[in-house]
PDB file of C-alpha atoms in Angstrom:
ATOM      1  CA  UNK N 331      15.983 -17.124  -3.964  1.00 74.00           C
ATOM      2  CA  UNK N 332      13.743 -17.512  -6.949  1.00 78.00           C
ATOM      3  CA  UNK N 333      11.694 -20.021  -5.002  1.00 80.00           C
ATOM      4  CA  UNK N 334       7.947 -20.127  -5.661  1.00 82.00           C
ATOM      5  CA  UNK N 335       6.243 -18.688  -2.561  1.00 80.00           C
ATOM      6  CA  UNK N 336       2.992 -20.517  -3.090  1.00 81.00           C
ATOM      7  CA  UNK N 337       1.231 -22.570  -5.713  1.00 87.00           C
ATOM      8  CA  UNK N 338       0.248 -20.399  -8.708  1.00 92.00           C
ATOM      9  CA  UNK N 339      -3.264 -18.964  -8.427  1.00 94.00           C
ATOM     10  CA  UNK N 340      -5.660 -18.733 -11.376  1.00 96.00           C
ATOM     11  CA  UNK N 341      -8.817 -16.615 -11.409  1.00 97.00           C
ATOM     12  CA  UNK N 342     -11.311 -15.214 -13.873  1.00 97.00           C
ATOM     13  CA  UNK N 343     -11.258 -11.414 -13.586  1.00 98.00           C
ATOM     14  CA  UNK N 344     -14.720 -10.069 -12.706  1.00 98.00           C
ATOM     15  CA  UNK N 345     -16.299  -6.654 -13.198  1.00 98.00           C
ATOM     16  CA  UNK N 346     -17.619  -6.818  -9.634  1.00 98.00           C
ATOM     17  CA  UNK N 347     -14.173  -7.199  -8.061  1.00 97.00           C
ATOM     18  CA  UNK N 348     -12.552  -4.648 -10.358  1.00 98.00           C
ATOM     19  CA  UNK N 349     -15.270  -2.059  -9.824  1.00 98.00           C
ATOM     20  CA  UNK N 350     -15.259  -2.462  -6.032  1.00 98.00           C
ATOM     21  CA  UNK N 351     -11.517  -1.885  -6.106  1.00 98.00           C
ATOM     22  CA  UNK N 352     -11.832   1.151  -8.406  1.00 98.00           C
ATOM     23  CA  UNK N 353     -14.519   2.643  -6.170  1.00 98.00           C
ATOM     24  CA  UNK N 354     -12.488   1.995  -3.009  1.00 98.00           C
ATOM     25  CA  UNK N 355      -9.497   3.758  -4.610  1.00 98.00           C
ATOM     26  CA  UNK N 356     -11.702   6.579  -5.896  1.00 98.00           C
ATOM     27  CA  UNK N 357     -10.795   5.968  -9.552  1.00 98.00           C
ATOM     28  CA  UNK N 358     -14.027   6.282 -11.540  1.00 98.00           C
ATOM     29  CA  UNK N 359     -12.461   6.212 -15.017  1.00 98.00           C
ATOM     30  CA  UNK N 360     -15.318   5.101 -17.322  1.00 98.00           C
ATOM     31  CA  UNK N 361     -13.099   2.476 -19.022  1.00 98.00           C
ATOM     32  CA  UNK N 362     -13.557   0.399 -15.822  1.00 98.00           C
ATOM     33  CA  UNK N 363     -17.364   0.820 -15.694  1.00 98.00           C
ATOM     34  CA  UNK N 364     -18.754   1.476 -19.173  1.00 98.00           C
ATOM     35  CA  UNK N 365     -18.111  -0.960 -21.975  1.00 98.00           C
ATOM     36  CA  UNK N 366     -18.731   1.673 -24.664  1.00 98.00           C
ATOM     37  CA  UNK N 367     -16.160   3.980 -23.050  1.00 97.00           C
ATOM     38  CA  UNK N 368     -13.638   1.129 -22.885  1.00 98.00           C
ATOM     39  CA  UNK N 369     -14.167   0.341 -26.583  1.00 98.00           C
ATOM     40  CA  UNK N 370     -13.901   4.014 -27.515  1.00 97.00           C
ATOM     41  CA  UNK N 371     -10.513   4.076 -25.753  1.00 97.00           C
ATOM     42  CA  UNK N 372      -9.305   1.152 -27.878  1.00 97.00           C
ATOM     43  CA  UNK N 373      -9.944  -1.818 -25.553  1.00 98.00           C
ATOM     44  CA  UNK N 374     -11.955  -4.853 -26.646  1.00 97.00           C
ATOM     45  CA  UNK N 375     -14.138  -4.724 -23.526  1.00 98.00           C
ATOM     46  CA  UNK N 376     -14.022  -3.402 -19.936  1.00 98.00           C
ATOM     47  CA  UNK N 377     -10.499  -3.213 -18.561  1.00 98.00           C
ATOM     48  CA  UNK N 378      -9.427  -3.210 -14.916  1.00 98.00           C
ATOM     49  CA  UNK N 379      -7.321  -0.615 -13.085  1.00 98.00           C
ATOM     50  CA  UNK N 380      -3.669  -1.471 -13.812  1.00 98.00           C
ATOM     51  CA  UNK N 381      -2.779  -2.432 -10.230  1.00 98.00           C
ATOM     52  CA  UNK N 382      -6.022  -4.339  -9.620  1.00 98.00           C
ATOM     53  CA  UNK N 383      -4.694  -7.594 -11.036  1.00 97.00           C
ATOM     54  CA  UNK N 384      -2.718  -8.109  -7.804  1.00 96.00           C
ATOM     55  CA  UNK N 385      -5.976  -8.040  -5.816  1.00 96.00           C
ATOM     56  CA  UNK N 386      -7.997 -10.078  -8.298  1.00 95.00           C
ATOM     57  CA  UNK N 387      -5.749 -12.974  -7.295  1.00 94.00           C
ATOM     58  CA  UNK N 388      -6.026 -12.578  -3.518  1.00 91.00           C
ATOM     59  CA  UNK N 389      -7.630 -15.709  -2.126  1.00 85.00           C
ATOM     60  CA  UNK N 390      -9.937 -15.652   0.868  1.00 83.00           C
ATOM     61  CA  UNK N 391      -8.419 -17.517   3.835  1.00 83.00           C
ATOM     62  CA  UNK N 392      -9.816 -18.851   7.106  1.00 85.00           C
ATOM     63  CA  UNK N 393      -9.785 -16.343   9.981  1.00 86.00           C
ATOM     64  CA  UNK N 394      -7.971 -18.869  12.181  1.00 85.00           C
ATOM     65  CA  UNK N 395      -4.726 -18.069  10.358  1.00 83.00           C
ATOM     66  CA  UNK N 396      -4.724 -14.400  11.405  1.00 84.00           C
ATOM     67  CA  UNK N 397      -2.000 -13.166  13.783  1.00 83.00           C
ATOM     68  CA  UNK N 398      -1.946 -10.337  16.355  1.00 84.00           C
ATOM     69  CA  UNK N 399      -1.187  -7.741  13.680  1.00 84.00           C
ATOM     70  CA  UNK N 400      -4.205  -8.870  11.686  1.00 85.00           C
ATOM     71  CA  UNK N 401      -2.068 -10.390   8.936  1.00 82.00           C
ATOM     72  CA  UNK N 402      -2.383 -13.957   7.814  1.00 78.00           C
ATOM     73  CA  UNK N 403       0.541 -16.208   8.747  1.00 71.00           C
ATOM     74  CA  UNK N 404       3.730 -15.655   6.791  1.00 58.00           C
ATOM     75  CA  UNK N 405       4.266 -17.323   3.492  1.00 52.00           C
ATOM     76  CA  UNK N 406       6.629 -20.212   3.202  1.00 45.00           C
ATOM     77  CA  UNK N 407      10.283 -19.147   3.692  1.00 45.00           C
ATOM     78  CA  UNK N 408       9.591 -15.581   4.793  1.00 54.00           C
ATOM     79  CA  UNK N 409       8.342 -16.224   8.309  1.00 54.00           C
ATOM     80  CA  UNK N 410      10.226 -13.611  10.325  1.00 58.00           C
ATOM     81  CA  UNK N 411      10.236 -12.661  14.001  1.00 60.00           C
ATOM     82  CA  UNK N 412       9.731  -8.934  13.611  1.00 64.00           C
ATOM     83  CA  UNK N 413       7.870  -6.170  15.407  1.00 63.00           C
ATOM     84  CA  UNK N 414       6.195  -4.836  12.329  1.00 76.00           C
ATOM     85  CA  UNK N 415       5.913  -5.197   8.591  1.00 77.00           C
ATOM     86  CA  UNK N 416       5.386  -2.252   6.283  1.00 84.00           C
ATOM     87  CA  UNK N 417       4.754  -1.937   2.573  1.00 88.00           C
ATOM     88  CA  UNK N 418       7.850  -0.350   1.041  1.00 92.00           C
ATOM     89  CA  UNK N 419       6.845   0.156  -2.547  1.00 96.00           C
ATOM     90  CA  UNK N 420       6.308  -1.554  -5.819  1.00 97.00           C
ATOM     91  CA  UNK N 421       7.697  -1.737  -9.383  1.00 98.00           C
ATOM     92  CA  UNK N 422       5.133  -2.594 -12.043  1.00 98.00           C
ATOM     93  CA  UNK N 423       5.493  -3.422 -15.716  1.00 98.00           C
ATOM     94  CA  UNK N 424       2.180  -3.280 -17.579  1.00 98.00           C
ATOM     95  CA  UNK N 425       2.707  -5.290 -20.732  1.00 98.00           C
ATOM     96  CA  UNK N 426      -0.871  -5.725 -21.958  1.00 98.00           C
ATOM     97  CA  UNK N 427      -4.222  -4.584 -20.575  1.00 97.00           C
ATOM     98  CA  UNK N 428      -6.185  -6.961 -18.340  1.00 98.00           C
ATOM     99  CA  UNK N 429      -9.853  -7.230 -19.342  1.00 98.00           C
ATOM    100  CA  UNK N 430     -12.901  -8.348 -17.429  1.00 98.00           C
ATOM    101  CA  UNK N 431     -13.360 -12.033 -18.248  1.00 98.00           C
ATOM    102  CA  UNK N 432      -9.656 -12.737 -18.689  1.00 98.00           C
ATOM    103  CA  UNK N 433      -8.340 -15.848 -16.967  1.00 98.00           C
ATOM    104  CA  UNK N 434      -5.171 -14.754 -15.174  1.00 98.00           C
ATOM    105  CA  UNK N 435      -2.557 -16.826 -13.381  1.00 97.00           C
ATOM    106  CA  UNK N 436      -0.180 -15.240 -10.884  1.00 97.00           C
ATOM    107  CA  UNK N 437       3.062 -16.776  -9.745  1.00 96.00           C
ATOM    108  CA  UNK N 438       4.984 -15.228  -6.821  1.00 94.00           C
ATOM    109  CA  UNK N 439       8.698 -15.778  -6.291  1.00 94.00           C
ATOM    110  CA  UNK N 440      11.002 -14.600  -3.574  1.00 93.00           C
ATOM    111  CA  UNK N 441      13.696 -12.617  -5.390  1.00 93.00           C
ATOM    112  CA  UNK N 442      15.720 -10.857  -2.647  1.00 92.00           C
ATOM    113  CA  UNK N 443      16.129 -10.499   1.108  1.00 92.00           C
ATOM    114  CA  UNK N 444      18.676  -7.917   2.191  1.00 91.00           C
ATOM    115  CA  UNK N 445      19.444  -5.887   5.281  1.00 92.00           C
ATOM    116  CA  UNK N 446      19.622  -2.111   4.960  1.00 88.00           C
ATOM    117  CA  UNK N 447      20.487   0.753   7.284  1.00 89.00           C
ATOM    118  CA  UNK N 448      17.748   3.375   7.323  1.00 81.00           C
ATOM    119  CA  UNK N 449      17.320   6.641   9.184  1.00 79.00           C
ATOM    120  CA  UNK N 450      15.264   4.749  11.807  1.00 78.00           C
ATOM    121  CA  UNK N 451      17.778   1.899  12.180  1.00 85.00           C
ATOM    122  CA  UNK N 452      18.407  -1.346  10.329  1.00 89.00           C
ATOM    123  CA  UNK N 453      15.610  -3.068   8.447  1.00 89.00           C
ATOM    124  CA  UNK N 454      15.168  -6.121   6.292  1.00 91.00           C
ATOM    125  CA  UNK N 455      13.903  -5.648   2.741  1.00 92.00           C
ATOM    126  CA  UNK N 456      12.007  -8.537   1.202  1.00 92.00           C
ATOM    127  CA  UNK N 457      11.376  -8.449  -2.547  1.00 94.00           C
ATOM    128  CA  UNK N 458       8.901 -10.763  -4.191  1.00 93.00           C
ATOM    129  CA  UNK N 459       8.184 -10.758  -7.879  1.00 96.00           C
ATOM    130  CA  UNK N 460       4.765 -11.709  -9.159  1.00 96.00           C
ATOM    131  CA  UNK N 461       4.198 -12.517 -12.823  1.00 97.00           C
ATOM    132  CA  UNK N 462       0.674 -12.443 -14.269  1.00 98.00           C
ATOM    133  CA  UNK N 463      -0.173 -14.440 -17.377  1.00 98.00           C
ATOM    134  CA  UNK N 464      -3.402 -14.844 -19.313  1.00 96.00           C
ATOM    135  CA  UNK N 465      -4.755 -18.245 -20.321  1.00 90.00           C
ATOM    136  CA  UNK N 466      -2.637 -18.411 -23.457  1.00 90.00           C
ATOM    137  CA  UNK N 467       0.562 -17.916 -21.445  1.00 94.00           C
ATOM    138  CA  UNK N 468       1.091 -14.285 -22.428  1.00 96.00           C
ATOM    139  CA  UNK N 469       2.700 -12.222 -19.662  1.00 98.00           C
ATOM    140  CA  UNK N 470       0.375  -9.242 -19.102  1.00 98.00           C
ATOM    141  CA  UNK N 471       1.980  -7.694 -16.012  1.00 98.00           C
ATOM    142  CA  UNK N 472       4.772  -8.132 -13.554  1.00 98.00           C
ATOM    143  CA  UNK N 473       5.401  -6.498 -10.208  1.00 97.00           C
ATOM    144  CA  UNK N 474       8.144  -6.458  -7.635  1.00 97.00           C
ATOM    145  CA  UNK N 475       6.690  -5.772  -4.188  1.00 95.00           C
ATOM    146  CA  UNK N 476       8.999  -4.499  -1.486  1.00 94.00           C
ATOM    147  CA  UNK N 477       8.225  -5.435   2.134  1.00 91.00           C
ATOM    148  CA  UNK N 478      10.027  -3.721   5.006  1.00 90.00           C
ATOM    149  CA  UNK N 479      10.425  -5.665   8.267  1.00 87.00           C
ATOM    150  CA  UNK N 480      11.791  -4.119  11.477  1.00 82.00           C
TER     151      UNK N 480
ATOM    152  CA  UNK V1184      -7.732  14.962 -16.015  1.00 44.00           C
ATOM    153  CA  UNK V1185      -6.521  16.778 -19.079  1.00 46.00           C
ATOM    154  CA  UNK V1186      -9.401  18.984 -20.056  1.00 46.00           C
ATOM    155  CA  UNK V1187      -7.806  19.896 -23.389  1.00 54.00           C
ATOM    156  CA  UNK V1188      -8.277  16.308 -24.672  1.00 77.00           C
ATOM    157  CA  UNK V1189      -5.712  13.710 -25.651  1.00 91.00           C
ATOM    158  CA  UNK V1190      -2.001  14.405 -25.142  1.00 95.00           C
ATOM    159  CA  UNK V1191       0.486  13.609 -27.896  1.00 97.00           C
ATOM    160  CA  UNK V1192       4.074  12.572 -27.203  1.00 97.00           C
ATOM    161  CA  UNK V1193       5.479  14.840 -29.909  1.00 96.00           C
ATOM    162  CA  UNK V1194       3.692  17.870 -28.523  1.00 96.00           C
ATOM    163  CA  UNK V1195       5.111  17.557 -25.005  1.00 97.00           C
ATOM    164  CA  UNK V1196       8.153  19.409 -23.790  1.00 97.00           C
ATOM    165  CA  UNK V1197      10.876  18.074 -21.590  1.00 97.00           C
ATOM    166  CA  UNK V1198      10.395  19.429 -18.084  1.00 98.00           C
ATOM    167  CA  UNK V1199       6.659  20.019 -18.590  1.00 97.00           C
ATOM    168  CA  UNK V1200       4.900  20.035 -15.224  1.00 98.00           C
ATOM    169  CA  UNK V1201       1.764  17.976 -14.588  1.00 98.00           C
ATOM    170  CA  UNK V1202      -1.173  19.675 -12.838  1.00 98.00           C
ATOM    171  CA  UNK V1203      -1.199  19.091  -9.082  1.00 98.00           C
ATOM    172  CA  UNK V1204      -3.960  16.785  -7.834  1.00 98.00           C
ATOM    173  CA  UNK V1205      -5.070  16.620  -4.175  1.00 98.00           C
ATOM    174  CA  UNK V1206      -6.064  13.330  -2.554  1.00 98.00           C
ATOM    175  CA  UNK V1207      -7.631  12.682   0.803  1.00 95.00           C
ATOM    176  CA  UNK V1208      -8.644   9.407   2.442  1.00 94.00           C
ATOM    177  CA  UNK V1209     -11.432   9.191   4.976  1.00 97.00           C
ATOM    178  CA  UNK V1210     -11.367   6.394   7.561  1.00 97.00           C
ATOM    179  CA  UNK V1211     -14.331   4.895   5.725  1.00 97.00           C
ATOM    180  CA  UNK V1212     -12.318   4.777   2.515  1.00 98.00           C
ATOM    181  CA  UNK V1213      -9.472   2.974   4.315  1.00 98.00           C
ATOM    182  CA  UNK V1214     -11.972   0.415   5.590  1.00 97.00           C
ATOM    183  CA  UNK V1215     -13.471  -0.101   2.125  1.00 97.00           C
ATOM    184  CA  UNK V1216     -10.029  -0.406   0.535  1.00 98.00           C
ATOM    185  CA  UNK V1217      -9.070  -3.039   3.126  1.00 97.00           C
ATOM    186  CA  UNK V1218     -12.290  -4.899   2.331  1.00 96.00           C
ATOM    187  CA  UNK V1219     -11.942  -4.627  -1.464  1.00 97.00           C
ATOM    188  CA  UNK V1220      -8.381  -5.998  -1.278  1.00 96.00           C
ATOM    189  CA  UNK V1221      -9.020  -8.607   1.483  1.00 94.00           C
ATOM    190  CA  UNK V1222      -6.404  -6.894   3.676  1.00 92.00           C
ATOM    191  CA  UNK V1223      -6.899  -7.569   7.404  1.00 92.00           C
ATOM    192  CA  UNK V1224      -3.821  -5.609   8.625  1.00 91.00           C
ATOM    193  CA  UNK V1225      -4.912  -3.861  11.856  1.00 94.00           C
ATOM    194  CA  UNK V1226      -2.765  -0.735  11.314  1.00 94.00           C
ATOM    195  CA  UNK V1227      -5.399   0.454   8.806  1.00 96.00           C
ATOM    196  CA  UNK V1228      -8.502   0.362  11.068  1.00 97.00           C
ATOM    197  CA  UNK V1229      -7.532  -0.201  14.721  1.00 97.00           C
ATOM    198  CA  UNK V1230      -6.120   3.016  16.213  1.00 97.00           C
ATOM    199  CA  UNK V1231      -4.983   1.362  19.464  1.00 97.00           C
ATOM    200  CA  UNK V1232      -3.119  -1.303  17.561  1.00 95.00           C
ATOM    201  CA  UNK V1233      -1.615   1.227  15.115  1.00 95.00           C
ATOM    202  CA  UNK V1234      -0.285   3.219  18.131  1.00 96.00           C
ATOM    203  CA  UNK V1235       1.108   0.010  19.618  1.00 93.00           C
ATOM    204  CA  UNK V1236       3.151  -0.345  16.416  1.00 89.00           C
ATOM    205  CA  UNK V1237       4.368   3.234  16.817  1.00 91.00           C
ATOM    206  CA  UNK V1238       2.076   5.029  14.362  1.00 94.00           C
ATOM    207  CA  UNK V1239       0.301   8.254  15.407  1.00 96.00           C
ATOM    208  CA  UNK V1240      -3.030   6.977  14.025  1.00 97.00           C
ATOM    209  CA  UNK V1241      -4.276   4.372  11.565  1.00 97.00           C
ATOM    210  CA  UNK V1242      -2.324   4.812   8.332  1.00 97.00           C
ATOM    211  CA  UNK V1243      -3.220   4.923   4.661  1.00 97.00           C
ATOM    212  CA  UNK V1244      -2.272   1.715   2.828  1.00 96.00           C
ATOM    213  CA  UNK V1245       0.933   2.044   0.777  1.00 95.00           C
ATOM    214  CA  UNK V1246      -0.695   0.322  -2.231  1.00 96.00           C
ATOM    215  CA  UNK V1247      -3.725   2.672  -2.021  1.00 98.00           C
ATOM    216  CA  UNK V1248      -1.343   5.595  -2.445  1.00 98.00           C
ATOM    217  CA  UNK V1249       0.257   3.621  -5.282  1.00 98.00           C
ATOM    218  CA  UNK V1250      -3.175   3.256  -6.883  1.00 98.00           C
ATOM    219  CA  UNK V1251      -3.676   7.025  -6.540  1.00 98.00           C
ATOM    220  CA  UNK V1252      -0.349   7.503  -8.292  1.00 98.00           C
ATOM    221  CA  UNK V1253      -1.478   5.121 -11.043  1.00 98.00           C
ATOM    222  CA  UNK V1254      -4.717   7.094 -11.407  1.00 98.00           C
ATOM    223  CA  UNK V1255      -2.757  10.380 -11.460  1.00 98.00           C
ATOM    224  CA  UNK V1256      -0.671   9.107 -14.383  1.00 98.00           C
ATOM    225  CA  UNK V1257      -3.479   7.421 -16.355  1.00 98.00           C
ATOM    226  CA  UNK V1258      -5.812  10.425 -16.064  1.00 97.00           C
ATOM    227  CA  UNK V1259      -3.039  12.695 -17.291  1.00 98.00           C
ATOM    228  CA  UNK V1260      -2.261  10.322 -20.186  1.00 97.00           C
ATOM    229  CA  UNK V1261      -5.868  10.364 -21.413  1.00 96.00           C
ATOM    230  CA  UNK V1262      -7.909   7.566 -22.988  1.00 96.00           C
ATOM    231  CA  UNK V1263      -5.416   6.770 -25.777  1.00 96.00           C
ATOM    232  CA  UNK V1264      -2.461   6.729 -23.372  1.00 97.00           C
ATOM    233  CA  UNK V1265      -1.107   3.473 -21.972  1.00 98.00           C
ATOM    234  CA  UNK V1266       0.916   3.342 -18.763  1.00 98.00           C
ATOM    235  CA  UNK V1267       3.767   0.899 -19.394  1.00 98.00           C
ATOM    236  CA  UNK V1268       5.493   0.938 -16.036  1.00 98.00           C
ATOM    237  CA  UNK V1269       5.099   2.515 -12.628  1.00 98.00           C
ATOM    238  CA  UNK V1270       7.326   2.262  -9.624  1.00 98.00           C
ATOM    239  CA  UNK V1271       7.104   3.959  -6.284  1.00 97.00           C
ATOM    240  CA  UNK V1272       8.629   3.877  -2.814  1.00 96.00           C
ATOM    241  CA  UNK V1273       6.493   4.338   0.300  1.00 95.00           C
ATOM    242  CA  UNK V1274       8.951   6.300   2.448  1.00 93.00           C
ATOM    243  CA  UNK V1275       6.681   7.817   5.090  1.00 93.00           C
ATOM    244  CA  UNK V1276       3.177   7.056   6.305  1.00 94.00           C
ATOM    245  CA  UNK V1277       0.131   9.015   5.181  1.00 97.00           C
ATOM    246  CA  UNK V1278      -2.711   9.627   7.625  1.00 98.00           C
ATOM    247  CA  UNK V1279      -6.468   9.664   7.044  1.00 98.00           C
ATOM    248  CA  UNK V1280      -8.441  12.926   6.899  1.00 97.00           C
ATOM    249  CA  UNK V1281      -5.436  14.834   5.519  1.00 97.00           C
ATOM    250  CA  UNK V1282      -4.775  16.256   2.064  1.00 98.00           C
ATOM    251  CA  UNK V1283      -1.842  15.029   0.018  1.00 98.00           C
ATOM    252  CA  UNK V1284      -0.551  16.499  -3.237  1.00 98.00           C
ATOM    253  CA  UNK V1285       0.400  14.561  -6.354  1.00 98.00           C
ATOM    254  CA  UNK V1286       2.996  16.153  -8.587  1.00 98.00           C
ATOM    255  CA  UNK V1287       4.826  15.170 -11.741  1.00 98.00           C
ATOM    256  CA  UNK V1288       7.067  16.347 -14.541  1.00 98.00           C
ATOM    257  CA  UNK V1289       8.251  15.024 -17.873  1.00 98.00           C
ATOM    258  CA  UNK V1290      11.868  13.843 -17.652  1.00 98.00           C
ATOM    259  CA  UNK V1291      12.351  12.022 -20.978  1.00 98.00           C
ATOM    260  CA  UNK V1292      10.604  11.685 -24.344  1.00 98.00           C
ATOM    261  CA  UNK V1293      11.640   8.964 -26.798  1.00 98.00           C
ATOM    262  CA  UNK V1294       9.210   8.578 -29.672  1.00 97.00           C
ATOM    263  CA  UNK V1295       5.883   7.569 -28.142  1.00 98.00           C
ATOM    264  CA  UNK V1296       7.408   6.845 -24.733  1.00 98.00           C
ATOM    265  CA  UNK V1297       7.295   9.554 -22.096  1.00 98.00           C
ATOM    266  CA  UNK V1298       9.007   9.183 -18.724  1.00 98.00           C
ATOM    267  CA  UNK V1299       7.532  11.017 -15.768  1.00 98.00           C
ATOM    268  CA  UNK V1300       8.963  11.734 -12.369  1.00 98.00           C
ATOM    269  CA  UNK V1301       5.943  11.638 -10.060  1.00 98.00           C
ATOM    270  CA  UNK V1302       5.538  11.972  -6.341  1.00 98.00           C
ATOM    271  CA  UNK V1303       3.159  12.415  -3.426  1.00 98.00           C
ATOM    272  CA  UNK V1304       3.935  15.049  -0.823  1.00 98.00           C
ATOM    273  CA  UNK V1305       2.215  16.450   2.225  1.00 98.00           C
ATOM    274  CA  UNK V1306       1.019  20.059   2.402  1.00 97.00           C
ATOM    275  CA  UNK V1307       4.318  21.070   4.023  1.00 97.00           C
ATOM    276  CA  UNK V1308       6.239  19.714   1.038  1.00 97.00           C
ATOM    277  CA  UNK V1309       7.646  16.501   2.545  1.00 98.00           C
ATOM    278  CA  UNK V1310       7.809  13.775  -0.104  1.00 98.00           C
ATOM    279  CA  UNK V1311       6.103  10.602   1.124  1.00 97.00           C
ATOM    280  CA  UNK V1312       6.197   8.598  -2.074  1.00 98.00           C
ATOM    281  CA  UNK V1313       8.563   9.245  -4.985  1.00 98.00           C
ATOM    282  CA  UNK V1314       7.960   7.342  -8.220  1.00 98.00           C
ATOM    283  CA  UNK V1315       8.690   7.001 -11.908  1.00 98.00           C
ATOM    284  CA  UNK V1316       6.209   6.181 -14.681  1.00 98.00           C
ATOM    285  CA  UNK V1317       6.596   5.424 -18.373  1.00 98.00           C
ATOM    286  CA  UNK V1318       3.593   6.225 -20.526  1.00 98.00           C
ATOM    287  CA  UNK V1319       3.022   5.461 -24.192  1.00 98.00           C
ATOM    288  CA  UNK V1320       1.202   8.306 -25.930  1.00 98.00           C
ATOM    289  CA  UNK V1321       0.026   8.682 -29.511  1.00 97.00           C
ATOM    290  CA  UNK V1322       1.960  10.869 -31.945  1.00 97.00           C
ATOM    291  CA  UNK V1323       0.145  13.725 -33.656  1.00 94.00           C
ATOM    292  CA  UNK V1324       0.730  13.349 -37.379  1.00 89.00           C
ATOM    293  CA  UNK V1325       1.824  16.474 -39.243  1.00 73.00           C
ATOM    294  CA  UNK V1326      -0.479  18.365 -41.563  1.00 54.00           C
TER     295      UNK V1326
END
């Protein structure tokens, strides 16, 4: 537990990636698209949707690593023989806004694996915590993602 | 969206109910969300595979519903509001081409910090995704 799941990833947040995400969600808040609107709302420049930071850091991977379910091979230490994996939820802390142009580093750690009894039988709950920092080391966001494996 | 303008923490009442917002995902939106998030999971675009995993159809991504919840809270909070935390549980799957309702109510107010109970339910009232948000709102000064 607490083990790093992969090497930390660092990216520069782009308007293109943020705006594609916002459009795919259907969230057309002008603070994501219009610099003047972002400034009027008290931000220094365009900001990104709060949950976008998780996707800004997703790295493209070769197709050869994709399994039958379409997912890329399991991360180190959570390779499980299961029929299916579902997204169980998330717990975000938004400490400071993330702006377009920010350099953000994300670090994912495995924080819990426990077995639970649900209405549809037993399942395994995998919790990983990802911490996002800007270039100066300031923590801007943190999330705990819950994966459900059956 | 709050048409009346910015909300202020000291003008809210405990138990206040947020306006209901309807959301609906087309299959095209699911595809675009998969693309925008580099998510190749087949349960979101391959009906045969989704059925093989026991789903009735392709299903709406849990994090997409989470992003809708985030949007529900930030639109309510207005431009001067700041969402400080948001948690949710994806308890049941949502399907494309169906309407889902977002609901919320104010459960605590401490200074500028307002806690909301928020959730997504289907049209029959089954809760798919319960959540909690904390929002920081400005205070309206007196006089």
